[in-house]
Coordinates of C-alpha atoms in Angstrom, one line a residue:
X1 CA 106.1 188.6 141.1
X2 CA 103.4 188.9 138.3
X3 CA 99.5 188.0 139.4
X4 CA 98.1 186.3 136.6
X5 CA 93.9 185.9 137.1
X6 CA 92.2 183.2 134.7
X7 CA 88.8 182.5 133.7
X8 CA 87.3 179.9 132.3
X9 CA 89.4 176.4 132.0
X10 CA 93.3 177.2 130.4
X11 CA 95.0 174.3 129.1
X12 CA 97.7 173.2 131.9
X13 CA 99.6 173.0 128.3
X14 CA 99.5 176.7 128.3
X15 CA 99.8 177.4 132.0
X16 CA 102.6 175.2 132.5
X17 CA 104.5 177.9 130.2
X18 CA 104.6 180.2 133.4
X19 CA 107.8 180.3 135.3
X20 CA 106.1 180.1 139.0
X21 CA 109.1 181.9 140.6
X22 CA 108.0 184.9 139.3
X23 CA 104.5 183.8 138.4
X24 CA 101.0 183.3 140.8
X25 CA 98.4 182.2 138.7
X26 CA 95.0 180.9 139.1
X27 CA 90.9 181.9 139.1
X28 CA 91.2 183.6 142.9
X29 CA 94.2 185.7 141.8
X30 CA 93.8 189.1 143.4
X31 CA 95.0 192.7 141.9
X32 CA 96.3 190.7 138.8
X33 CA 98.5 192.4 136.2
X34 CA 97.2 190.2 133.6
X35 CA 93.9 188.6 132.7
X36 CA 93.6 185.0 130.8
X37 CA 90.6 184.1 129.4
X38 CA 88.6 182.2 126.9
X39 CA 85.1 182.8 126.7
X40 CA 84.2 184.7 129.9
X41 CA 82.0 187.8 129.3
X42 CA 84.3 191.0 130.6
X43 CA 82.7 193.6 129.1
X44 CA 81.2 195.0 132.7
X45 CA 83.6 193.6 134.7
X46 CA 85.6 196.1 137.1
X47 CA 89.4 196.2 136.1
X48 CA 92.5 195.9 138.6
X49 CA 94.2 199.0 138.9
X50 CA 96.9 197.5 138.2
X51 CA 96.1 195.1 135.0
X52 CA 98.2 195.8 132.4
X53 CA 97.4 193.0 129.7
X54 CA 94.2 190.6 128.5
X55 CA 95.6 187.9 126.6
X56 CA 92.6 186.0 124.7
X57 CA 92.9 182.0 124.3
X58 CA 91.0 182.1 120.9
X59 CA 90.7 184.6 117.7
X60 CA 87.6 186.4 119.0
X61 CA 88.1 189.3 121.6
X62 CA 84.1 190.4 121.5
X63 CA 84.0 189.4 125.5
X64 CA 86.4 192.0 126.4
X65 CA 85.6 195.9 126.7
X66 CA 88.2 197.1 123.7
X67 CA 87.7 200.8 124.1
X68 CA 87.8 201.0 127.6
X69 CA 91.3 198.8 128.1
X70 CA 93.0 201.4 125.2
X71 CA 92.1 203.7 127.1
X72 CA 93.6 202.7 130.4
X73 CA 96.6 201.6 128.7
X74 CA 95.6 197.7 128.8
X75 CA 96.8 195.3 126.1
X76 CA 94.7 193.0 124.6
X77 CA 95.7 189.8 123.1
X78 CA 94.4 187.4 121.0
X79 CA 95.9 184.0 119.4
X80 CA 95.1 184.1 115.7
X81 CA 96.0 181.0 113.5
X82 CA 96.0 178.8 116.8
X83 CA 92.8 176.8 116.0
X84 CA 93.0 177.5 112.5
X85 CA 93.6 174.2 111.7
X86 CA 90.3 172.8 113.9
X87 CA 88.0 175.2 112.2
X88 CA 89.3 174.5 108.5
X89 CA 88.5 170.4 109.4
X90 CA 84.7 171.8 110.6
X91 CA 84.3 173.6 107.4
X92 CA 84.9 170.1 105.6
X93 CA 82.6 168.6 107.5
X94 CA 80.3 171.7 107.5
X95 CA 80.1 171.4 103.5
X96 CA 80.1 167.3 103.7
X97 CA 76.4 167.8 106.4
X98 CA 75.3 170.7 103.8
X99 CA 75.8 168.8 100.6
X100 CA 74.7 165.0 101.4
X101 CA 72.3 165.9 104.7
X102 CA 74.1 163.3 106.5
X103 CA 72.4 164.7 110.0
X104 CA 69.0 164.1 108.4
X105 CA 70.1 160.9 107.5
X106 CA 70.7 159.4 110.9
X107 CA 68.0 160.8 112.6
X108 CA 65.8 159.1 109.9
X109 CA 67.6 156.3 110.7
X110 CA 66.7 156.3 114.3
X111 CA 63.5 156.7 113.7
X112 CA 62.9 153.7 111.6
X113 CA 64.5 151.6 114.7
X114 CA 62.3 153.7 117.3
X115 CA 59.0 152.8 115.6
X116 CA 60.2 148.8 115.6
X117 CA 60.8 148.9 111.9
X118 CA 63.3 146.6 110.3
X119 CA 66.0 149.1 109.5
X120 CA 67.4 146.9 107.1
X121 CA 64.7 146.6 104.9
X122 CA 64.0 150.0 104.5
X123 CA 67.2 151.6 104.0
X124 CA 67.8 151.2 100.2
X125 CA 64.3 153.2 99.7
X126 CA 64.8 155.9 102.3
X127 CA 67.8 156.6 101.3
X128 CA 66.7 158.3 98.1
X129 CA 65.2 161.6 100.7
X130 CA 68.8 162.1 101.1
X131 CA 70.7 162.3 97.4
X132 CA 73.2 165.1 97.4
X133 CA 76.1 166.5 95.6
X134 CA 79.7 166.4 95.4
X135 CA 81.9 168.6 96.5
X136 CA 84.4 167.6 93.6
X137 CA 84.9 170.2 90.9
X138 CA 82.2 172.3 92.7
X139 CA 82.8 176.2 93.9
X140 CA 83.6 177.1 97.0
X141 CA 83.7 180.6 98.0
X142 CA 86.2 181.8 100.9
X143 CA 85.4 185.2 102.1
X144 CA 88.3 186.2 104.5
X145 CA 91.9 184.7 103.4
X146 CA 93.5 184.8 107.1
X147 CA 95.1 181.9 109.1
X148 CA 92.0 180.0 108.9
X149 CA 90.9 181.2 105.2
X150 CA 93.9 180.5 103.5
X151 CA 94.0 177.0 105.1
X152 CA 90.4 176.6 103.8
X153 CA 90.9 177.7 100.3
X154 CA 94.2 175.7 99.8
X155 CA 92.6 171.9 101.3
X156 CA 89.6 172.8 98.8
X157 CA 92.0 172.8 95.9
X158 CA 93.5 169.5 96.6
X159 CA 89.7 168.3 97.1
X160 CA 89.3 169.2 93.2
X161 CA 87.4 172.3 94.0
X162 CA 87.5 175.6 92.0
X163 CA 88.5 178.4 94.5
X164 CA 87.1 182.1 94.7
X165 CA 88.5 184.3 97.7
X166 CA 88.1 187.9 98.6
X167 CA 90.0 189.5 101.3
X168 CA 90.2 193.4 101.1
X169 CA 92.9 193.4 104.0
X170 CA 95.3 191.0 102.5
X171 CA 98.5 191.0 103.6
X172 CA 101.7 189.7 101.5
X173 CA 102.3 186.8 104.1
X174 CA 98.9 185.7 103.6
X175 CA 98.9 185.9 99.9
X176 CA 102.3 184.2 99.6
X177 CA 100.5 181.0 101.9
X178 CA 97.7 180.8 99.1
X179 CA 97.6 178.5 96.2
X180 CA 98.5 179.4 92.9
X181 CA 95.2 178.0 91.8
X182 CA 93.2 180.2 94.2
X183 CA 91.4 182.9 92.1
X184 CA 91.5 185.8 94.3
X185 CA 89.2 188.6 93.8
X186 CA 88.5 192.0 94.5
X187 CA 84.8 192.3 94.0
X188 CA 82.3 190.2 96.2
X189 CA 80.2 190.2 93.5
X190 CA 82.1 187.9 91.6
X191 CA 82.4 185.5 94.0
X192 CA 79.0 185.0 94.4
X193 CA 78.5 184.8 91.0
X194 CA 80.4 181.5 90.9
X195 CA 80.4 179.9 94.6
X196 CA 78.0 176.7 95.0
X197 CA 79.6 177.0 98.5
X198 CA 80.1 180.0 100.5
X199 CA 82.2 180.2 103.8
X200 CA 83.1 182.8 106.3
X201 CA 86.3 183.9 108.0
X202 CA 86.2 187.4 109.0
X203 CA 86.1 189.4 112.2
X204 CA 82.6 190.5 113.6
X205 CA 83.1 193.8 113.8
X206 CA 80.4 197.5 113.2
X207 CA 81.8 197.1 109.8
X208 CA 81.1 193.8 109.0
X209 CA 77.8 193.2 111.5
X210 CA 74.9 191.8 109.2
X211 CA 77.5 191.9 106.1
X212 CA 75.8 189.0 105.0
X213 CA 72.0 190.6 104.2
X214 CA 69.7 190.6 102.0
X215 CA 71.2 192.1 98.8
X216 CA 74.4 190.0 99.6
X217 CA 72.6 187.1 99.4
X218 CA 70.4 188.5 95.8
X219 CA 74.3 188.5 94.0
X220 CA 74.6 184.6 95.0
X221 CA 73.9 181.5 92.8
X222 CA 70.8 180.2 93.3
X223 CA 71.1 177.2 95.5
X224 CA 74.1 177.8 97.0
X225 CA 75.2 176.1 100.3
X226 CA 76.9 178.9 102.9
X227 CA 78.6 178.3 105.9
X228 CA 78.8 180.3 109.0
X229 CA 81.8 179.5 111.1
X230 CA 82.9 183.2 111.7
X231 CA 80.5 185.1 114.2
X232 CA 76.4 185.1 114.2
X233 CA 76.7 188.5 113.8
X234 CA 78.2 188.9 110.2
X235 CA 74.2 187.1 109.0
X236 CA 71.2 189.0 109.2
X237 CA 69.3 186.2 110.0
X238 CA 66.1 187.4 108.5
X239 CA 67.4 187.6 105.1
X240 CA 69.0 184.1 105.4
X241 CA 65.6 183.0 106.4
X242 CA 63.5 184.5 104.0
X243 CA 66.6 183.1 101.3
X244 CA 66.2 179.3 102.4
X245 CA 62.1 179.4 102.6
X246 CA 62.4 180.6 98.7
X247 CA 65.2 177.8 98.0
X248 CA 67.8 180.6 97.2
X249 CA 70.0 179.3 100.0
X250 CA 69.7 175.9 100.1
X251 CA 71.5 175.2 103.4
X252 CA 72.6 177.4 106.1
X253 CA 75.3 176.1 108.2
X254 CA 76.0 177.4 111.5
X255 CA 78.0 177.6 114.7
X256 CA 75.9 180.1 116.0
X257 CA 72.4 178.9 116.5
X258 CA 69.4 180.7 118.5
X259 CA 66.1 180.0 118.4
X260 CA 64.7 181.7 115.3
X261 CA 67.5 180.0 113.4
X262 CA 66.2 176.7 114.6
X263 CA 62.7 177.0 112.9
X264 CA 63.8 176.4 109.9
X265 CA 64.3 172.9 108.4
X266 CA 66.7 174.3 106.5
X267 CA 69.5 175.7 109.1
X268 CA 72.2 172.8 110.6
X269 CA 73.3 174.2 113.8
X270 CA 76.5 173.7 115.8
X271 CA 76.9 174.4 119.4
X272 CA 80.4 176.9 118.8
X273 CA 82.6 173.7 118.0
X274 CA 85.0 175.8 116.1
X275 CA 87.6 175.6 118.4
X276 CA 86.4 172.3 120.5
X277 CA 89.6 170.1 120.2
X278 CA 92.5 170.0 122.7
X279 CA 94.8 170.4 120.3
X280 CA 93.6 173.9 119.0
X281 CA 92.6 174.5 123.1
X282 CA 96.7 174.0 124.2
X283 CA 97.5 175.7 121.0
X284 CA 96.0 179.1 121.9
X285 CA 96.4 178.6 125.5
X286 CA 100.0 178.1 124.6
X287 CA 100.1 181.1 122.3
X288 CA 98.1 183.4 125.0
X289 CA 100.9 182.8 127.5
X290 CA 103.8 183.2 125.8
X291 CA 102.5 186.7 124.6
X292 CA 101.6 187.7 128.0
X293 CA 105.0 187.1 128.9
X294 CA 106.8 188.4 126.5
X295 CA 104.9 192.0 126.8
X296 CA 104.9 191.8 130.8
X297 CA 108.9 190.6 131.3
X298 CA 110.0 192.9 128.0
X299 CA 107.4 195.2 126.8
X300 CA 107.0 193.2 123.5
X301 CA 103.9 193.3 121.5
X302 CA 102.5 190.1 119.1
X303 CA 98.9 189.8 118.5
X304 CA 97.3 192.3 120.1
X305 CA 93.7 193.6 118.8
X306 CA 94.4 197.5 120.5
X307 CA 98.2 198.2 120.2
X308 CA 101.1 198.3 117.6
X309 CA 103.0 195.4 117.1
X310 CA 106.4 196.0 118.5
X311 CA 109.5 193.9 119.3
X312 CA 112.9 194.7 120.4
X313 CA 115.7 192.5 121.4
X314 CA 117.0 193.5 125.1
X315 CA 119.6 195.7 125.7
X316 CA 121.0 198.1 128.3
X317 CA 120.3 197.6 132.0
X318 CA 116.6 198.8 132.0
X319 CA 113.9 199.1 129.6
X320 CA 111.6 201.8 129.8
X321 CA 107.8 200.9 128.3
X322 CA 105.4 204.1 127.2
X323 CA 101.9 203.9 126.1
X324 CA 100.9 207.7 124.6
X325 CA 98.6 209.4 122.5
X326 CA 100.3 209.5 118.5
X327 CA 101.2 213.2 118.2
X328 CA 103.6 215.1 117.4
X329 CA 106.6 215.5 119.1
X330 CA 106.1 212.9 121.8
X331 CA 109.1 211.5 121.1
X332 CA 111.1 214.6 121.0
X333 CA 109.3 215.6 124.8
X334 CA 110.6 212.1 126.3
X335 CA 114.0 212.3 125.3
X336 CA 114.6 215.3 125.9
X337 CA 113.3 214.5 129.7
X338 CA 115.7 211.3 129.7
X339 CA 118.7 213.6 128.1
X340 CA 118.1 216.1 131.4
X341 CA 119.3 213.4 133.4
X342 CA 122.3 212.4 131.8
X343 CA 120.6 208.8 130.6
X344 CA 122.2 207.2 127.6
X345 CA 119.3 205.6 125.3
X346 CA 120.7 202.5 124.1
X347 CA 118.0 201.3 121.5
X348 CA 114.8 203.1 120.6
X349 CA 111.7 201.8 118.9
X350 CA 108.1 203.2 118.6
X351 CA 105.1 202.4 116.6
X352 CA 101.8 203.7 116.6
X353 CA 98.1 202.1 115.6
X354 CA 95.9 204.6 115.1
X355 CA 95.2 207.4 117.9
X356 CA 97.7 205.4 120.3
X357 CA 101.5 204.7 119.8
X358 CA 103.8 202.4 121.7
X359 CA 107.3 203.7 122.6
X360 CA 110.3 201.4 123.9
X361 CA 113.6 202.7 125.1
X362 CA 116.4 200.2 126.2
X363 CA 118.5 202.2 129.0
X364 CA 122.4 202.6 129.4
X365 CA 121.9 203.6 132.8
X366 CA 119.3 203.0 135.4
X367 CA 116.9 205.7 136.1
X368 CA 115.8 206.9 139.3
X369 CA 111.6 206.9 140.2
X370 CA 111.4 210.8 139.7
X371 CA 112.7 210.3 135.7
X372 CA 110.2 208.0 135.3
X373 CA 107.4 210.1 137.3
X374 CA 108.2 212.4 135.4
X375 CA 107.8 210.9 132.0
X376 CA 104.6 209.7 133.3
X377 CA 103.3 213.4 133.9
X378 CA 103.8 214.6 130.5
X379 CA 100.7 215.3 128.6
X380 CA 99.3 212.6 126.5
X381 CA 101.0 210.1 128.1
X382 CA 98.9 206.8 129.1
X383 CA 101.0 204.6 131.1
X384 CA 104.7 203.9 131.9
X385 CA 106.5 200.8 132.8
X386 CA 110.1 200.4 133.5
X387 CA 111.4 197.0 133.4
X388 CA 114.3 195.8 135.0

């Protein structure tokens, strides 16, 4: 039986993904081997002795203390691509509010009814305050050509829009996904040079905290609209400030307002409504459970934010699951242990992500506790599983 602990609401869409013979889950869960969770801070939060996964039900793992679950052999999981498709409408709509003020518009609107005007008779000269461009044949700027990037950049061309996107960490799946149209670049610069729009879609991370900052924001077209649907953190918000009092930046979309943000006139704020439909909500849920399975019932690894991805079709009788530092002749040491007693590897994979490396060994032959104690005492070596 695997102890499944959530936190936070979990799309039933997800949960019901769970096979409850082997499954207990729920928010009272006790000594869980696995964690699900959406926005719930973690980051002080005492760990089970016996967790051995964090599966994420959205792209952003900033809740969750990284470092400290590598270190005690914890995977964690996030669900990229899941809500790419709800955050790539916001941006639309995100550019439509930045371009034609259509927030401004409705609370003038109001107003007029409030004070006991006759809205009808006013509308046709008001609505002069709120003239604004097209997006058609304008420049949008997509920094960050992921799941949700790519999507971005590709609606924009069918919208008529010219197409600038920079992604240093592009992969050939991603690339293959974009447009032909899409002018991809390898210098910033150049994209700011010719975006009238400019949106984000990159992790928040030390490299990229306060990315977007004052001599970013110099190198952009005067006037240009920019859209924050990423993480607070990639905007120094000072610069953006000081960028939109001097009409550099002439709007400043966000879905991560506070209040210093809010005093200007210049800043539309979202309350985090990235990710706010139920499709994209079942979607990761959906996602987050089936990669918790997968890793707890065969040691398989998609998604995850710490360890190597690594997946292995089942064979033998048992599977034996090893988290170790990546040095040399780790492999050489466990094998040799395994050969000692006689065991017969059937299938072997290992990968490693930096400073940590993930070894799978499909079995021929079961192995008693002691082999697998004593795997587990070699030096450098994090945590062991054996699967059944």
């Amino acid at each position: 039986m695997y102890y499944i602990r959530t936190f936070n609401k979990i799309s039933t869409e997800g949960l019901k993904r769970f096979d409850y013979t082997l499954y207990r889950v729920g928010d009272s869960v006790q000594h869980e081997d696995a964690i699900l969770v959406r926005s719930a801070d973690l980051l002080e939060r005492p760990f089970s002795e016996n967790l051995l996964a964090i599966s994420r039900a959205g792209a952003g793992v900033n809740n969750i203390p990284i470092e400290k679950c590598t270190e005690n052999g914890i995977a964690v999981f996030s669900t990229p691509g899941a809500n790419a498709n709800a955050v790539k409408e916001l941006v639309f709509c995100a550019m439509l509010m930045g371009s034609r003020d259509v927030t401004g518009a409705i609370r003038w609107v109001r107003r007029q009814a409030g004070a006991g005007v006759e809205v009808a008779s006013v509308i046709e000269k008001g609505k002069a305050a709120f003239i604004g461009p097209e997006l058609y044949r304008k420049s949008l700027g997509v920094i960050g050509l992921g799941a949700i990037g790519s999507l971005v950049a590709n609606l924009a061309i069918e919208w008529g829009m010219e197409v600038y996107g920079y992604d240093p960490y592009l992969s050939v799946d991603a690339a293959l996904r974009l447009d032909r149209h899409i002018h991809v670049t390898r210098d910033l610069k150049e994209l700011y040079k010719h975006a009238d729009y400019i949106t984000l879609h990159i992790h928040f991370t030390d490299e990229t905290r306060n990315m977007i900052d004052k001599n970013a924001i110099e190198d952009m077209k005067p006037g240009a609209r920019f859209i924050n649907l990423a993480r607070g953190e990639i905007v120094d918000d000072e610069a953006m400030l000081e960028a939109l009092d001097h009409g550099k930046i002439s709007v400043y979309v966000t879905d991560f307002p506070n209040n210093r943000l809010l005093t200007s006139p210049h800043v539309i704020a979202m309350p985090h409504l990235g990710a706010s439909t139920p499709e994209s909500e079942e979607n990761c849920a959906i996602m987050a459970v089936e990669e918790l399975r997968d890793y707890l019932e065969n040691g398989n690894i998609k998604n995850s934010v710490n360890f190597p991805a690594v997946s292995m079709e089942r064979s033998g009788v048992q599977r034996l699951c090893i988290i170790h530092k990546n040095i040399p002749a780790m492999l050489a040491n466990i094998t040799a242990l395994l050969s000692q007693d006689g065991v017969n590897v059937e299938n072997l994979s290992n990968k490693s992500r930096g400073e940590l490396a993930y070894t799978m060994i499909d079995l021929g032959t079961a192995i008693d506790k002691s082999v697998s104690d004593a795997v587990r005492a070699l030096d450098n070596v994090i945590r062991v599983r054996v699967i059944e």
